[in-house]
Each structure stands twice: as C-alpha cells, then as structure tokens.
Coordinates of C-alpha atoms in Angstrom, one line a residue:
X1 CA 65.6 86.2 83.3
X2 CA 68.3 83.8 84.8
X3 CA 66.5 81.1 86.4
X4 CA 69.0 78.2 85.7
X5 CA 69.4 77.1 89.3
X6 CA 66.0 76.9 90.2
X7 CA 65.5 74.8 86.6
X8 CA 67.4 72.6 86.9
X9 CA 66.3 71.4 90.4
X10 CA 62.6 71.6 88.6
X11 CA 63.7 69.5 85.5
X12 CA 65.3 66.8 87.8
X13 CA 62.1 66.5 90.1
X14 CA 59.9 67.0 86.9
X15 CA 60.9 63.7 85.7
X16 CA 58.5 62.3 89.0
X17 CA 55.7 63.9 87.0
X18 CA 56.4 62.3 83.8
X19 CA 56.6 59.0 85.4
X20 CA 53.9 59.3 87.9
X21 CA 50.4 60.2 87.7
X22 CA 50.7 63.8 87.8
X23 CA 47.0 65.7 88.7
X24 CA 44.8 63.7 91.5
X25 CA 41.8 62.8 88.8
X26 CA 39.7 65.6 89.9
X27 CA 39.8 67.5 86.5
X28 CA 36.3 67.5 85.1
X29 CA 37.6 64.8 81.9
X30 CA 39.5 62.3 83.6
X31 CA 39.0 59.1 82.6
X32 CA 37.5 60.2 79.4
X33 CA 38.3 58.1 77.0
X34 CA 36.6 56.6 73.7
X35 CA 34.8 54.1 72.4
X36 CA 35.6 52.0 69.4
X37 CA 34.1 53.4 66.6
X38 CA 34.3 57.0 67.6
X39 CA 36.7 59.9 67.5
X40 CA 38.3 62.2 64.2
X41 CA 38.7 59.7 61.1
X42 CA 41.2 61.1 59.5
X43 CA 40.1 59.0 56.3
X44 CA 39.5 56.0 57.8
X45 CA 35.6 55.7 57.1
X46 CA 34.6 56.4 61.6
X47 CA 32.2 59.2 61.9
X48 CA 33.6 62.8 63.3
X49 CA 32.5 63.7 67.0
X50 CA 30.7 66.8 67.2
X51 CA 33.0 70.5 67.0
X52 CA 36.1 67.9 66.7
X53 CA 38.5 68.5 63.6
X54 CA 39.3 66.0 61.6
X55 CA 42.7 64.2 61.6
X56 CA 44.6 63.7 64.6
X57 CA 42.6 62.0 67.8
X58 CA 43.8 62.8 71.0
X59 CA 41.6 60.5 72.5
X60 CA 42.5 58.1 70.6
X61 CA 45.9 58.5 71.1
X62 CA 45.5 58.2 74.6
X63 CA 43.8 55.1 75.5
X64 CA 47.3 53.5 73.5
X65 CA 49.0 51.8 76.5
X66 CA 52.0 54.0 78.5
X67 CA 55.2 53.4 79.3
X68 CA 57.7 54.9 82.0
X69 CA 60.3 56.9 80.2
X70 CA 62.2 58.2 83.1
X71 CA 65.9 58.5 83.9
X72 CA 67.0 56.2 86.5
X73 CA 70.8 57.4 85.9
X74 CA 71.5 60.9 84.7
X75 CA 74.6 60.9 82.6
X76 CA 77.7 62.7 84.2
X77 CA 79.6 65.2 82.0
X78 CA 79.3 64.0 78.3
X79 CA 79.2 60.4 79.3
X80 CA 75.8 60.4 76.8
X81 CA 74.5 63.0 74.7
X82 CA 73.0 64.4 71.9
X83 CA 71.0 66.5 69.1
X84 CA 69.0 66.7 66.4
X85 CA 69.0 68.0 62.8
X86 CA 65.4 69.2 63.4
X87 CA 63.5 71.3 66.1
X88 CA 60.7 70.0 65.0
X89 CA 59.3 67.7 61.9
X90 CA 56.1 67.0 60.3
X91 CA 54.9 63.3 59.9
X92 CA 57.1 61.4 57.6
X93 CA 60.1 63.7 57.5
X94 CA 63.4 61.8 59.0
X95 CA 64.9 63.2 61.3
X96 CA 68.9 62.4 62.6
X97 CA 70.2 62.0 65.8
X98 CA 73.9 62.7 66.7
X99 CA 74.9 61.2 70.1
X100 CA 78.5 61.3 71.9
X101 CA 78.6 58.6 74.5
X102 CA 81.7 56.9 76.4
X103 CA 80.5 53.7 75.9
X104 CA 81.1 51.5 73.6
X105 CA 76.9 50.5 73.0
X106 CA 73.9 53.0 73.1
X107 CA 70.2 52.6 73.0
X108 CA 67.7 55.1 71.9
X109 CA 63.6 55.1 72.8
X110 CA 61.4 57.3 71.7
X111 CA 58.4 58.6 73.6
X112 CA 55.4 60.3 73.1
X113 CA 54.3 62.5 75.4
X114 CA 50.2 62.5 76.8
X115 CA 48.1 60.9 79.1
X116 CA 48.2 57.4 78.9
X117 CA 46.2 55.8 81.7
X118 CA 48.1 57.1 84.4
X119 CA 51.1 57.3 82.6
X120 CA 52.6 60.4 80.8
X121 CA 54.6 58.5 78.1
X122 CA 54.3 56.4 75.0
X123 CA 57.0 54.1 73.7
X124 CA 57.0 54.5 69.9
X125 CA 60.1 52.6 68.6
X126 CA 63.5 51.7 70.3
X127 CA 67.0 51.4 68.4
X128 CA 69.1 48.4 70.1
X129 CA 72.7 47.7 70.2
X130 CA 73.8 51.5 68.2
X131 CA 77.9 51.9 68.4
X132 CA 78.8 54.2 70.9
X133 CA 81.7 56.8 70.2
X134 CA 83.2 59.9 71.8
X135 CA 82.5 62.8 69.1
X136 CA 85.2 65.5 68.0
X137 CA 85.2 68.3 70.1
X138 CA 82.9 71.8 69.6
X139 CA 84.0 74.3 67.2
X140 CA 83.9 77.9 68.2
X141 CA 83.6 81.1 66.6
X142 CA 85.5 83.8 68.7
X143 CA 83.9 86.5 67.0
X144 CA 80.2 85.5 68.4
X145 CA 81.3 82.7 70.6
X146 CA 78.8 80.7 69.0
X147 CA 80.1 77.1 70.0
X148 CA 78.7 74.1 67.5
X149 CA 78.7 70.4 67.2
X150 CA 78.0 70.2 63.6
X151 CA 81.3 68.2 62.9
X152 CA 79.4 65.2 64.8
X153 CA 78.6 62.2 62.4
X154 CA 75.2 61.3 62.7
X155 CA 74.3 58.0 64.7
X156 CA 71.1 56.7 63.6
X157 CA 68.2 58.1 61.4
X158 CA 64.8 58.2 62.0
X159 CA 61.7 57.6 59.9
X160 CA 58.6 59.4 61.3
X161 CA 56.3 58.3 59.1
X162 CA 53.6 56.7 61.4
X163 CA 54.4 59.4 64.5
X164 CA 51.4 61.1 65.5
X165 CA 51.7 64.7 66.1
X166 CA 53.0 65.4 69.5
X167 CA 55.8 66.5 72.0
X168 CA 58.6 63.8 71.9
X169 CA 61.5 62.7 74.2
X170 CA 64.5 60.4 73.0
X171 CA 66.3 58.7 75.8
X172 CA 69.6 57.8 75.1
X173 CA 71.3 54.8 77.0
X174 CA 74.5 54.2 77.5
X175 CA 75.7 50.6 77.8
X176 CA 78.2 52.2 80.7
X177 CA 74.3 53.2 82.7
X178 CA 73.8 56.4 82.3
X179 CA 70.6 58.3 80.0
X180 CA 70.1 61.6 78.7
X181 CA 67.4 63.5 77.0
X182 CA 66.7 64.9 73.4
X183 CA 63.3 66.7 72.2
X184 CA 61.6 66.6 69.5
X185 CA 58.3 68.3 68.3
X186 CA 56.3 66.3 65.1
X187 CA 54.3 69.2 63.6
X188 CA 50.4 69.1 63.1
X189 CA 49.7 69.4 59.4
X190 CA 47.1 71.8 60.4
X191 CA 45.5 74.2 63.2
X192 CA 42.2 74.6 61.7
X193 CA 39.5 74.0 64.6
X194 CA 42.9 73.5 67.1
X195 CA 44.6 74.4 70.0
X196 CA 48.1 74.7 69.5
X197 CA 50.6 74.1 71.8
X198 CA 53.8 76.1 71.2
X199 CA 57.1 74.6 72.3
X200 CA 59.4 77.5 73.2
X201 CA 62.8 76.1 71.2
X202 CA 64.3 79.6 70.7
X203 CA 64.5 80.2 74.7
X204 CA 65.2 76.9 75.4
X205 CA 68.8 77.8 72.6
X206 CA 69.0 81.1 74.1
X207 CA 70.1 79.5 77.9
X208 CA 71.6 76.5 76.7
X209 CA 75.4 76.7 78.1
X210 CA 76.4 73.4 76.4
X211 CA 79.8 74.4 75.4
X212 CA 80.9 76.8 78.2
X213 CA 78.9 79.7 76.0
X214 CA 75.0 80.9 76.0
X215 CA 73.3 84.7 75.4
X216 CA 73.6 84.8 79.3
X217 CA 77.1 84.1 79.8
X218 CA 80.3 82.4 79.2
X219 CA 83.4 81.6 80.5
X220 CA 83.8 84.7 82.1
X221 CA 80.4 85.8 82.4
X222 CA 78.1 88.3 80.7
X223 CA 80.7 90.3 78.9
X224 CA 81.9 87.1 77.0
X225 CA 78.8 86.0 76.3
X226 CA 77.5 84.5 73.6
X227 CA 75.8 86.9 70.7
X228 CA 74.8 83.8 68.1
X229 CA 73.8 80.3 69.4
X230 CA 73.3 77.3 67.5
X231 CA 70.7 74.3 67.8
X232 CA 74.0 72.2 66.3
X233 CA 74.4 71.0 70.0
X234 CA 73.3 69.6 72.9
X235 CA 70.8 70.9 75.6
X236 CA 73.3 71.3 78.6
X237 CA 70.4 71.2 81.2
X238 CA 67.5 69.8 81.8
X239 CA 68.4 66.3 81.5
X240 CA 69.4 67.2 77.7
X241 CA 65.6 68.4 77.1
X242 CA 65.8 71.9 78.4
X243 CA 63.1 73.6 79.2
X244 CA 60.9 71.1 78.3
X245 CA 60.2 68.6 81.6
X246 CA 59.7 71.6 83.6
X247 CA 58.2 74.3 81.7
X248 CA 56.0 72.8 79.1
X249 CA 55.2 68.9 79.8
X250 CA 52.5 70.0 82.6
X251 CA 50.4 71.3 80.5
X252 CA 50.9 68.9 77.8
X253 CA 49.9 66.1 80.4
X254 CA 46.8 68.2 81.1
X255 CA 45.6 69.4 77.5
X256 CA 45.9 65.7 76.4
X257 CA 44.1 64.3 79.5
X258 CA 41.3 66.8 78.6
X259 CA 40.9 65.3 75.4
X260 CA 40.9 68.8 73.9
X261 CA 41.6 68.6 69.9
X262 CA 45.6 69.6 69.9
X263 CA 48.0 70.6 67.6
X264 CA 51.8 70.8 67.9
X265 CA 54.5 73.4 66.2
X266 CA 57.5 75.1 67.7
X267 CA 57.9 78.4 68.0
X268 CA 60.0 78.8 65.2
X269 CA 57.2 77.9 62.8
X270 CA 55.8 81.5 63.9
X271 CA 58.9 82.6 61.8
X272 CA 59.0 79.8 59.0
X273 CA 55.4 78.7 58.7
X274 CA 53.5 81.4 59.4
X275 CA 50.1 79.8 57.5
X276 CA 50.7 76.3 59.9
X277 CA 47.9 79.1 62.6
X278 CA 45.5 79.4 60.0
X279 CA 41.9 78.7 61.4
X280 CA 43.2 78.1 65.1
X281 CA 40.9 78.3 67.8
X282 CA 43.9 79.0 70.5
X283 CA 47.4 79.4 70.6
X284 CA 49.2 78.2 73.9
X285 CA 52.6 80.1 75.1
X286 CA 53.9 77.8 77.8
X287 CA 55.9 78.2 80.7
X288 CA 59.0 80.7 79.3
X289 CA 58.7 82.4 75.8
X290 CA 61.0 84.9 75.9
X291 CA 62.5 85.0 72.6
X292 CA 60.9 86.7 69.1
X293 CA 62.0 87.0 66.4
X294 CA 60.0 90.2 64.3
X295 CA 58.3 87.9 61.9
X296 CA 57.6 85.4 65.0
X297 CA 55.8 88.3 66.7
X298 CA 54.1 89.3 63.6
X299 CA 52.7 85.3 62.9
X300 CA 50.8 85.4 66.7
X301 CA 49.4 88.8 66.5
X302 CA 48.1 88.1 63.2
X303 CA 46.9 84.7 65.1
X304 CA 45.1 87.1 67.5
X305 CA 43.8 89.0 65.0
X306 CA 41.5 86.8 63.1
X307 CA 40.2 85.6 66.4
X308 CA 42.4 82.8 67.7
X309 CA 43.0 83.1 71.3
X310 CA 45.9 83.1 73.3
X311 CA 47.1 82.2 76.6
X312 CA 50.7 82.9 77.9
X313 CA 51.2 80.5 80.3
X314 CA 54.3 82.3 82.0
X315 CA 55.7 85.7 82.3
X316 CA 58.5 87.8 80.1
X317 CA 56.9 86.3 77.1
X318 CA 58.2 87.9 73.7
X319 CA 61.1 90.5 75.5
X320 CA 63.7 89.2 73.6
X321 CA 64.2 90.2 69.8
X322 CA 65.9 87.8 67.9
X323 CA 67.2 86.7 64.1
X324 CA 67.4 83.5 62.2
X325 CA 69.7 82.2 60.2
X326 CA 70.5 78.6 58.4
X327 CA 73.3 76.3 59.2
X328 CA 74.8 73.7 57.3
X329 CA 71.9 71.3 58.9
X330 CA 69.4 73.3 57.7
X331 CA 67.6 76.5 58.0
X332 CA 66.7 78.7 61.1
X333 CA 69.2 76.6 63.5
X334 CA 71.3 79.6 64.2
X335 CA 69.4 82.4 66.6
X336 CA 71.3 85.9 67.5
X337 CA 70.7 88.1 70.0
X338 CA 73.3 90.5 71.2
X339 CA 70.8 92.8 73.8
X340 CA 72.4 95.4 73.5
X341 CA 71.3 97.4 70.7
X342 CA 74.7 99.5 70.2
X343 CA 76.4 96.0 69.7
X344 CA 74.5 94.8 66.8
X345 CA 76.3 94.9 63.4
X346 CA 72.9 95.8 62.0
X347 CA 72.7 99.0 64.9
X348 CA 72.1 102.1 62.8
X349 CA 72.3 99.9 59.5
X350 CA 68.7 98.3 60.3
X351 CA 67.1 99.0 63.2
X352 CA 63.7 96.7 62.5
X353 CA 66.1 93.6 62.8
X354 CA 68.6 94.5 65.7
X355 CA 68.4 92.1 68.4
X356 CA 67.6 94.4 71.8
X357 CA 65.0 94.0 74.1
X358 CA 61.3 94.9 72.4
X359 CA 60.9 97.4 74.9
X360 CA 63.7 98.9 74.2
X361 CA 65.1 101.6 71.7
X362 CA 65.3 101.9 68.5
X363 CA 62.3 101.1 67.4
X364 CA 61.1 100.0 71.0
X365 CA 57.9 97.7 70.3
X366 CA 56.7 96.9 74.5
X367 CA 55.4 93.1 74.6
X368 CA 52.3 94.2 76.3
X369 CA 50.6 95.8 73.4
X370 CA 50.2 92.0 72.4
X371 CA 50.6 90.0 76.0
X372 CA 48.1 92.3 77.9
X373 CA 51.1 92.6 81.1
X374 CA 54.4 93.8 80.5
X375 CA 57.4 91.6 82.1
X376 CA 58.8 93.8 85.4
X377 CA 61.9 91.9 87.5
X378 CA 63.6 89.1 88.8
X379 CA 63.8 87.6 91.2
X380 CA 60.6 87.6 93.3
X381 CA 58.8 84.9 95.0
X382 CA 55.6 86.6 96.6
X383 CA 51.7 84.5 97.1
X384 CA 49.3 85.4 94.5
X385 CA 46.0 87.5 95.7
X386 CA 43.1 87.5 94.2
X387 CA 41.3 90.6 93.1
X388 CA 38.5 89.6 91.0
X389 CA 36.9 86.5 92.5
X390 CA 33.6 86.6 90.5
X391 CA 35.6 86.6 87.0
X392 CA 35.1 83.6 84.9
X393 CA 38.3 81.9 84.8
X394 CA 38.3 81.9 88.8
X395 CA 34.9 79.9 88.8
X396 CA 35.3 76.4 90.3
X397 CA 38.3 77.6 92.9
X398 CA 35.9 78.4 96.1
X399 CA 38.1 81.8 96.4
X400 CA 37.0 85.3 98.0
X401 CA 38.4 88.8 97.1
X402 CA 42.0 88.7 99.2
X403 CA 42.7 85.1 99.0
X404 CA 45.9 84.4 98.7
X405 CA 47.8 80.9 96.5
X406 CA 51.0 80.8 98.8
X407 CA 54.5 81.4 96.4
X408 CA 52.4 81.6 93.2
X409 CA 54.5 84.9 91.8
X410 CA 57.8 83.9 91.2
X411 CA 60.9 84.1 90.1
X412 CA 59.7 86.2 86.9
X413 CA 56.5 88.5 86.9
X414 CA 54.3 90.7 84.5
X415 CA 52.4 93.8 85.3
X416 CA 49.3 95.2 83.5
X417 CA 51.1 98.9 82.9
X418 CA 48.4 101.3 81.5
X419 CA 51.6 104.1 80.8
X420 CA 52.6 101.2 78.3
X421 CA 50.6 100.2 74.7
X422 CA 47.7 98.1 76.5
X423 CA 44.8 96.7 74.9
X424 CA 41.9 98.7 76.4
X425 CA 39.1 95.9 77.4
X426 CA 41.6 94.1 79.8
X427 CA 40.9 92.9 83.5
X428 CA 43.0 92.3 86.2
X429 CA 42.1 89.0 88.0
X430 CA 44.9 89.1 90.4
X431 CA 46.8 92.0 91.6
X432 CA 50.0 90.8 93.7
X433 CA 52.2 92.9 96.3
X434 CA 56.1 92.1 95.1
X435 CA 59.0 93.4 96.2
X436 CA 62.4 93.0 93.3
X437 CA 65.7 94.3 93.8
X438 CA 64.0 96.7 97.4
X439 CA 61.5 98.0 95.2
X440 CA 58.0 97.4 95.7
X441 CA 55.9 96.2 93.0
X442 CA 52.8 94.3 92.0
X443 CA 52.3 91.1 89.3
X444 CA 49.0 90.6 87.3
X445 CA 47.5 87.8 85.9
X446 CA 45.3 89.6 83.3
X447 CA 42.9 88.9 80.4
X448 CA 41.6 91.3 77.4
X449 CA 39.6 90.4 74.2
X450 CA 40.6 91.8 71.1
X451 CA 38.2 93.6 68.3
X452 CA 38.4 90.3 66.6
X453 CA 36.7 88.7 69.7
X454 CA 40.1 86.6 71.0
X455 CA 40.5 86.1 74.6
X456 CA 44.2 86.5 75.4
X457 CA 45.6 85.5 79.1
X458 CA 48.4 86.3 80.5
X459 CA 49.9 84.7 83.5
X460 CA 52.1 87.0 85.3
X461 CA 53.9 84.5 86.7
X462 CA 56.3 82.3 85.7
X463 CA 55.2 79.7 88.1
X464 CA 52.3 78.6 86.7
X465 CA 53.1 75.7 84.2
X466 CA 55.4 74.1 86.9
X467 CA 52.8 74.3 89.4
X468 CA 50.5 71.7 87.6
X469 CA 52.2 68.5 88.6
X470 CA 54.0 70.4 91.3
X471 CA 57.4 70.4 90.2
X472 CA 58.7 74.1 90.8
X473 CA 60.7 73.4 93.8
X474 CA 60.8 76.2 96.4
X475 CA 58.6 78.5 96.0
X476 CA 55.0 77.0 93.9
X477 CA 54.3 74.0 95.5
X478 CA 52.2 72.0 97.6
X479 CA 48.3 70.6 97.0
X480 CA 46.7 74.3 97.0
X481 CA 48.7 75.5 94.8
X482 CA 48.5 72.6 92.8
X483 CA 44.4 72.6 92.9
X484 CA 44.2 76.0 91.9
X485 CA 46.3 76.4 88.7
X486 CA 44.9 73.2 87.4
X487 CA 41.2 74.1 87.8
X488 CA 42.0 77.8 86.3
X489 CA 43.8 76.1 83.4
X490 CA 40.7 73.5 82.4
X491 CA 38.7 76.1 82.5
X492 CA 40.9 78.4 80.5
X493 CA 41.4 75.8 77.8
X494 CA 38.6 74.3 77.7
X495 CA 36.5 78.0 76.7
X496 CA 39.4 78.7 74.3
X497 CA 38.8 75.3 72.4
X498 CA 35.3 76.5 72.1
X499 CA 36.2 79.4 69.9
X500 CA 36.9 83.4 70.1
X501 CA 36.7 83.4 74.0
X502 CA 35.7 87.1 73.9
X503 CA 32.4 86.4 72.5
X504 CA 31.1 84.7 75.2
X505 CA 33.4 86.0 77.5
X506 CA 34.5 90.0 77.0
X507 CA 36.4 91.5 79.4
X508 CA 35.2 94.7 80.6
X509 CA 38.3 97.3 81.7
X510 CA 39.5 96.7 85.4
X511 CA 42.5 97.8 85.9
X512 CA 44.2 98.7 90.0
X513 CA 44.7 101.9 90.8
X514 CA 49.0 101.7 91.0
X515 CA 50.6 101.9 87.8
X516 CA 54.3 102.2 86.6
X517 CA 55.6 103.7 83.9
X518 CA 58.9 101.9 83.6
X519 CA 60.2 98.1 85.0
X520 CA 62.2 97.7 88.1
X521 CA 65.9 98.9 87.3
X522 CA 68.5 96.0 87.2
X523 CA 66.1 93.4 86.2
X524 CA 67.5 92.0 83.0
X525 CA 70.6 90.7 81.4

C-alpha cells in the first residue's frame, strides 16, 4: 500500500498515546501488578507463578516507575538524526548510534516501551553533553538507487547488558531544541511458553524515503524508485521511528498491561534466527507486515505448524517478497525488492528468490494459504459489520449480527477468497461492504485452526493496531471504536497465551456466500 500521509499524521498524534494513559482501565488486568516475592526468577532463587516461563517478568518490569518520553519539538529537515548498526540486539550486545545534528551538543535517552503506571515509557540510561556534527552526505548507487549513510562516524556506543527484552526508543536532543526518534528491538533469548511480538523492520525499510529514494518512489516517482534499500539510514517519517508509534506501540502498551509472558524479535529473525520461535505459544504480526522474505515465510509457517498461533494484527501481511543481503555494518541490512518480476536480475535465472508480489507469477505463492484472508485494495475506509456475533473472540462487545464499528476497514483490507489456497476450517467473523477504485468489494476479519491445533487471526483491516489508543486519525477513531478493538484483542491474546487456540477453540467453516477470484485491479505499486 501507500499510506504515508495518513502515517504520518498517526505517528505525530501517536506520540499523545505514548505519553498519556492510553486505554480507559477497563481491560480485565489493569492494575495488575505483583507482589514482592513473586513473578519468573530468572535464577534469582523467587518461585515461578503458575503457566509463566521463566526469565523475563513483565510484571515485574512494569511496576518500575515511567517516564514521559515524548517530543516536545520535532526536528526540521536533518536538524537531528539518526541510526543504528542493529535492527535489533539480544541482551548484552552493543549497539552504535550514528546521529547528524546542527548543533553543536546532543543528548540521547533511551526508553523502554510498556505499561508503567499510567505511563508508556521507561527511562533506562541517558548520554549527556555528546558533540554534535553535521555528517557527510548519503551515498547513492544509481544502478538500484539504493541511498546509504554508512560513511557516518559513529556517535556513542551502547552497552545493553542490563536491558530487559523489549521495544526501545532513543530520543535524540539537540542542544538547538529539536528531538527525533531511533528504534530499537532487544531480542528475548527465548520463545518457549511466549508470545512474541514481531516488529515489522523490513516494511518499516521498504517506505522509508530518507534520501529522496524508497521501493515506492523517488525523485520522480515509481519508475525511479528504489529496487535495494538499506537500514544504513535514517527513518524519514515517523518522528525517525517509522512505523513504530503508530503501528505497533498500541499493542505493545496493551500486551504489557496484561501482564501476558512476552517476548520480542524483529521480523528479520524469521530469516536469521529461525529456532529464536521454538516452543512459542503465539506469534503477533502487528499493524503492517508486508514484506517476506522466502525463508521469513518459511520460519512462521513452520511457527504455525507445530502449534504456535498467530494473529495478524493488520491487513496485506506477507505480499511482498523480498531478499537479504549484508552491508559493511553487518548482515541482513540491505533488503531488495524490485515488484516487478521481469525486472529482477535473478528473473528466469531463479525464480524461488525474485522479489514480486507472492501472488504473483512465477512461482506465485498467495499469502492467504498462511494468513487465512488475502490482501484486496487500497484505499477504502468503510465501518466494519459484524457477521458472527456469537463467535468467541466477539464475547464481551454487547454486539448483534449487523452491528456496525464506524471507519473500522481502512485504508488497506483482506478478504477470505475461497478461489485462492485457504485453509479449510476458517470463519468469517466480519464480512464488510467496501468499495476500492468504483468496485465493490467486501473485507473479513477471519480465524482458522490449523491440523496442528493453532488459532491464526487475521484482521482485515489495517486499522486495527491504531485504533487501540485511538491514534488513526480520520477514519478509526473515537471511544466505540476504541472499546471494541481493545476488548477483541484481550480476549484474543489472552486465549493465545494459553496455548494452541484451536484446541479449545476450532473454527468450524463459515465462509459468505460472495467470493472473488482475483483482487481489485490497480491496487498495488
């Protein structure tokens, strides 16, 4: 999709939910927090609560005391700045910052994010009184317009040593007043017993325009786009974190207030560290992730497979096939993906790596043989209606066959398409009238178990991770909307930290009437 305008409106007004105090305390563990002596011991000697891995304590984690980590002055241009050598990081690896700033001082402070009393941050450590410097310009290769800041010297370093697995903002601030963003994901050491919740790096890279270039566009528009883009850069929206304030925080704020037992990886460590999903209970695709690598898409079925469920928390999840490659920073930081097949070096050389659309040919491989639905159009922006009222994941909402969650379908959508490979026990909780591009349509938000007992749930919206603190802008908004998505997703994690969903849950076949046998034309860059 192409969603950047209504993004970054969401990521600016995202940053009231990461300050504020995000759902209204109805959800069912609120205020749940433990008492000394209890939680995961991780070594230390405490006794293990009941069904709770060992190692990291969410609970724990959370009654630390918060901190606001908000912008108060969003930096203009490249006033401040910056990446990292690492996506993501397990406990004690360092990790290095390079910032650009105008100014001639710069302060960085790290944040944890959670549920912190109210507050969705944690201040682990601040850097004082770092020189500030304006770095060398990008470098560009004109054959892939692949535009890199790896000539950057690196400002500070980084020991992570006594960082508790987790989702991670550095604020940089310029002595001149103005702040950016940087992400960061520190790794669990393990899933075994977890949920995991999957930070969707490769999409975030695959919009990113820092540089004039991204797979969408460049200077001149689609034609000149970018076919390789590199994570030796900036984030050029998003307040420097991308996706991440508006897509994925939400429901990092709500699995942590849960106290649900969590573990963190990026998406790329389907493709690198494919035994990190060993023993998972759940795996948790958030808001937009769009971009898959073969060996990425191999990692979560397998996930699926011996019983770990999934929920995609978005829509056009895994429509984009993609390949890895190293830079001189360090492996998988590179990520191609030309679209069109014909354009591919590897076209007719090796057709199992070329970087089109999974639907498409060669080798077309539709997304909905693993996400249930099967991405359809942009733009739409259409009120979900239920279908299915008695299904499990509606119970709690008060809602009757025909109700309607006002501007719940938008801007992306996915459709349970039976003419496409569809797992065959799969259910249709909501069936939504659309219309994209004059043609009329419908979006799903769908749920099938697989022979391995796995629940898997698919959105159909790419609404739905924005709507938990209400930061989607037009469109998803407002208390209702607000209610509803919250009290579907507790009750959807809360099952899938339980186990193989399917076993208490199996979904019986229920699928409308209307089917189509091919997307909406003109759809898709």
């Amino acid at each position: 999709m192409s969603p950047r305008v209504a993004l970054t409106a969401v990521a600016l007004v995202g940053l009231i939910g990461l300050v504020g105090t995000g759902c209204d305390g109805s959800s069912p563990a609120a205020g749940n927090r433990p008492s000394a002596g209890t939680g995961a011991s991780g070594g230390s000697g405490r006794p293990t609560e009941p069904d709770t891995p060992a190692g990291f304590d969410v609970k724990a984690e959370n009654a630390r005391p918060g901190a606001d980590c908000g912008l108060a002055r969003l930096g203009e241009g490249h006033a401040v700045e910056g990446w990292l050598d690492r996506v993501g990081v397990d406990p004690g690896q360092p990790v290095r910052l390079f910032a650009s700033t105008t100014a001639s001082r710069l302060a960085v402070s790290v944040f944890r994010i959670g549920w912190y009393g109210g507050h969705t941050c944690r201040l682990i450590t601040r850097r004082e009184e770092l020189p500030g410097r304006v770095q060398p310009s990008a470098a560009m290769n004109a054959t892939t317009n692949t535009v890199s800041a790896a000539s950057w010297a690196p400002t500070v370093t980084f020991d992570t040593a006594t960082w508790p697995p987790g989702d991670y903002l550095f604020r940089l601030d310029s002595s001149n007043g103005f702040q950016s963003y940087v992400p960061l994901t520190v790794r669990s050491p393990s899933a075994q017993g977890r949920i995991v919740i999957l930070n969707s790096v490769t999409t975030w890279q695959a919009y990113n325009a820092w540089g004039g270039y991204s797979l969408y566009h460049g200077l001149r528009g689609f034609a000149d786009r970018a076919r390789v883009v590199s994570f030796d850069r900036p984030y050029g929206y998003g307040d420097g974190a991308a996706d991440f304030t508006g897509n994925e925080a939400p429901l990092v704020t709500l699995a942590e207030r849960l106290g649900l037992p969590l573990a963190y990886a990026t998406d790329i460590d389907l493709h690198a560290e494919p035994r990190l999903f060993d023993g998972a209970r759940a795996v948790i695709s958030l808001g937009h992730d769009e971009y898959y690598s073969p060996r990425m898409r191999a990692t979560l079925t397998a996930a699926r497979d011996a019983g770990a469920n999934i929920a995609f928390l978005g829509a056009n999840a895994v429509y984009r096939r993609i390949r890895l490659a190293p830079t001189p920073h360090g492996p998988d930081r590179l990520e191609t993906g030309y679209k069109v097949a014909n354009e591919d070096p590897l076209y007719g050389r090796d057709n199992s790596q070329i970087t089109a659309n999974w639907p498409s040919p060669p080798n077309a491989d539709p997304e909905s043989s693993l996400t249930g639905g099967m991405y359809q159009c942009n733009p739409v922006h259409a009120d979900l209606v239920v279908t299915n009222p008695g299904h499990w994941l509606l119970a709690g909402t008060g809602l009757a066959a025909g109700s309607r969650i006002p501007g719940m379908i938008g801007s992306e959508y996915d459709r349970v398409d039976p003419n496409r490979p569809t797992p065959q026990m799969i259910e249709v909780l909501a069936h939504s009238p659309v219309a994209c591009h004059g043609q009329a349509d419908y979006s799903d938000v769908s749920y099938y178990t697989a022979p391995s007992g796995a629940g898997v749930f698919d959105a159909g919206t790419s609404a739905w991770v924005c709507a938990l603190l209400d930061v989607c802008g037009p469109g998803a908004h407002g208390e209702p909307v607000q209610r509803f998505v919250t009290q579907v997703t507790t009750t959807l994690l809360q099952a899938f930290a339980a186990g193989p969903a399917g076993r208490v849950h199996p979904a019986a076949r229920s699928v409308p009437a209307e089917a189509r046998s091919t997307p909406v034309t003109g759809s898709e860059r």
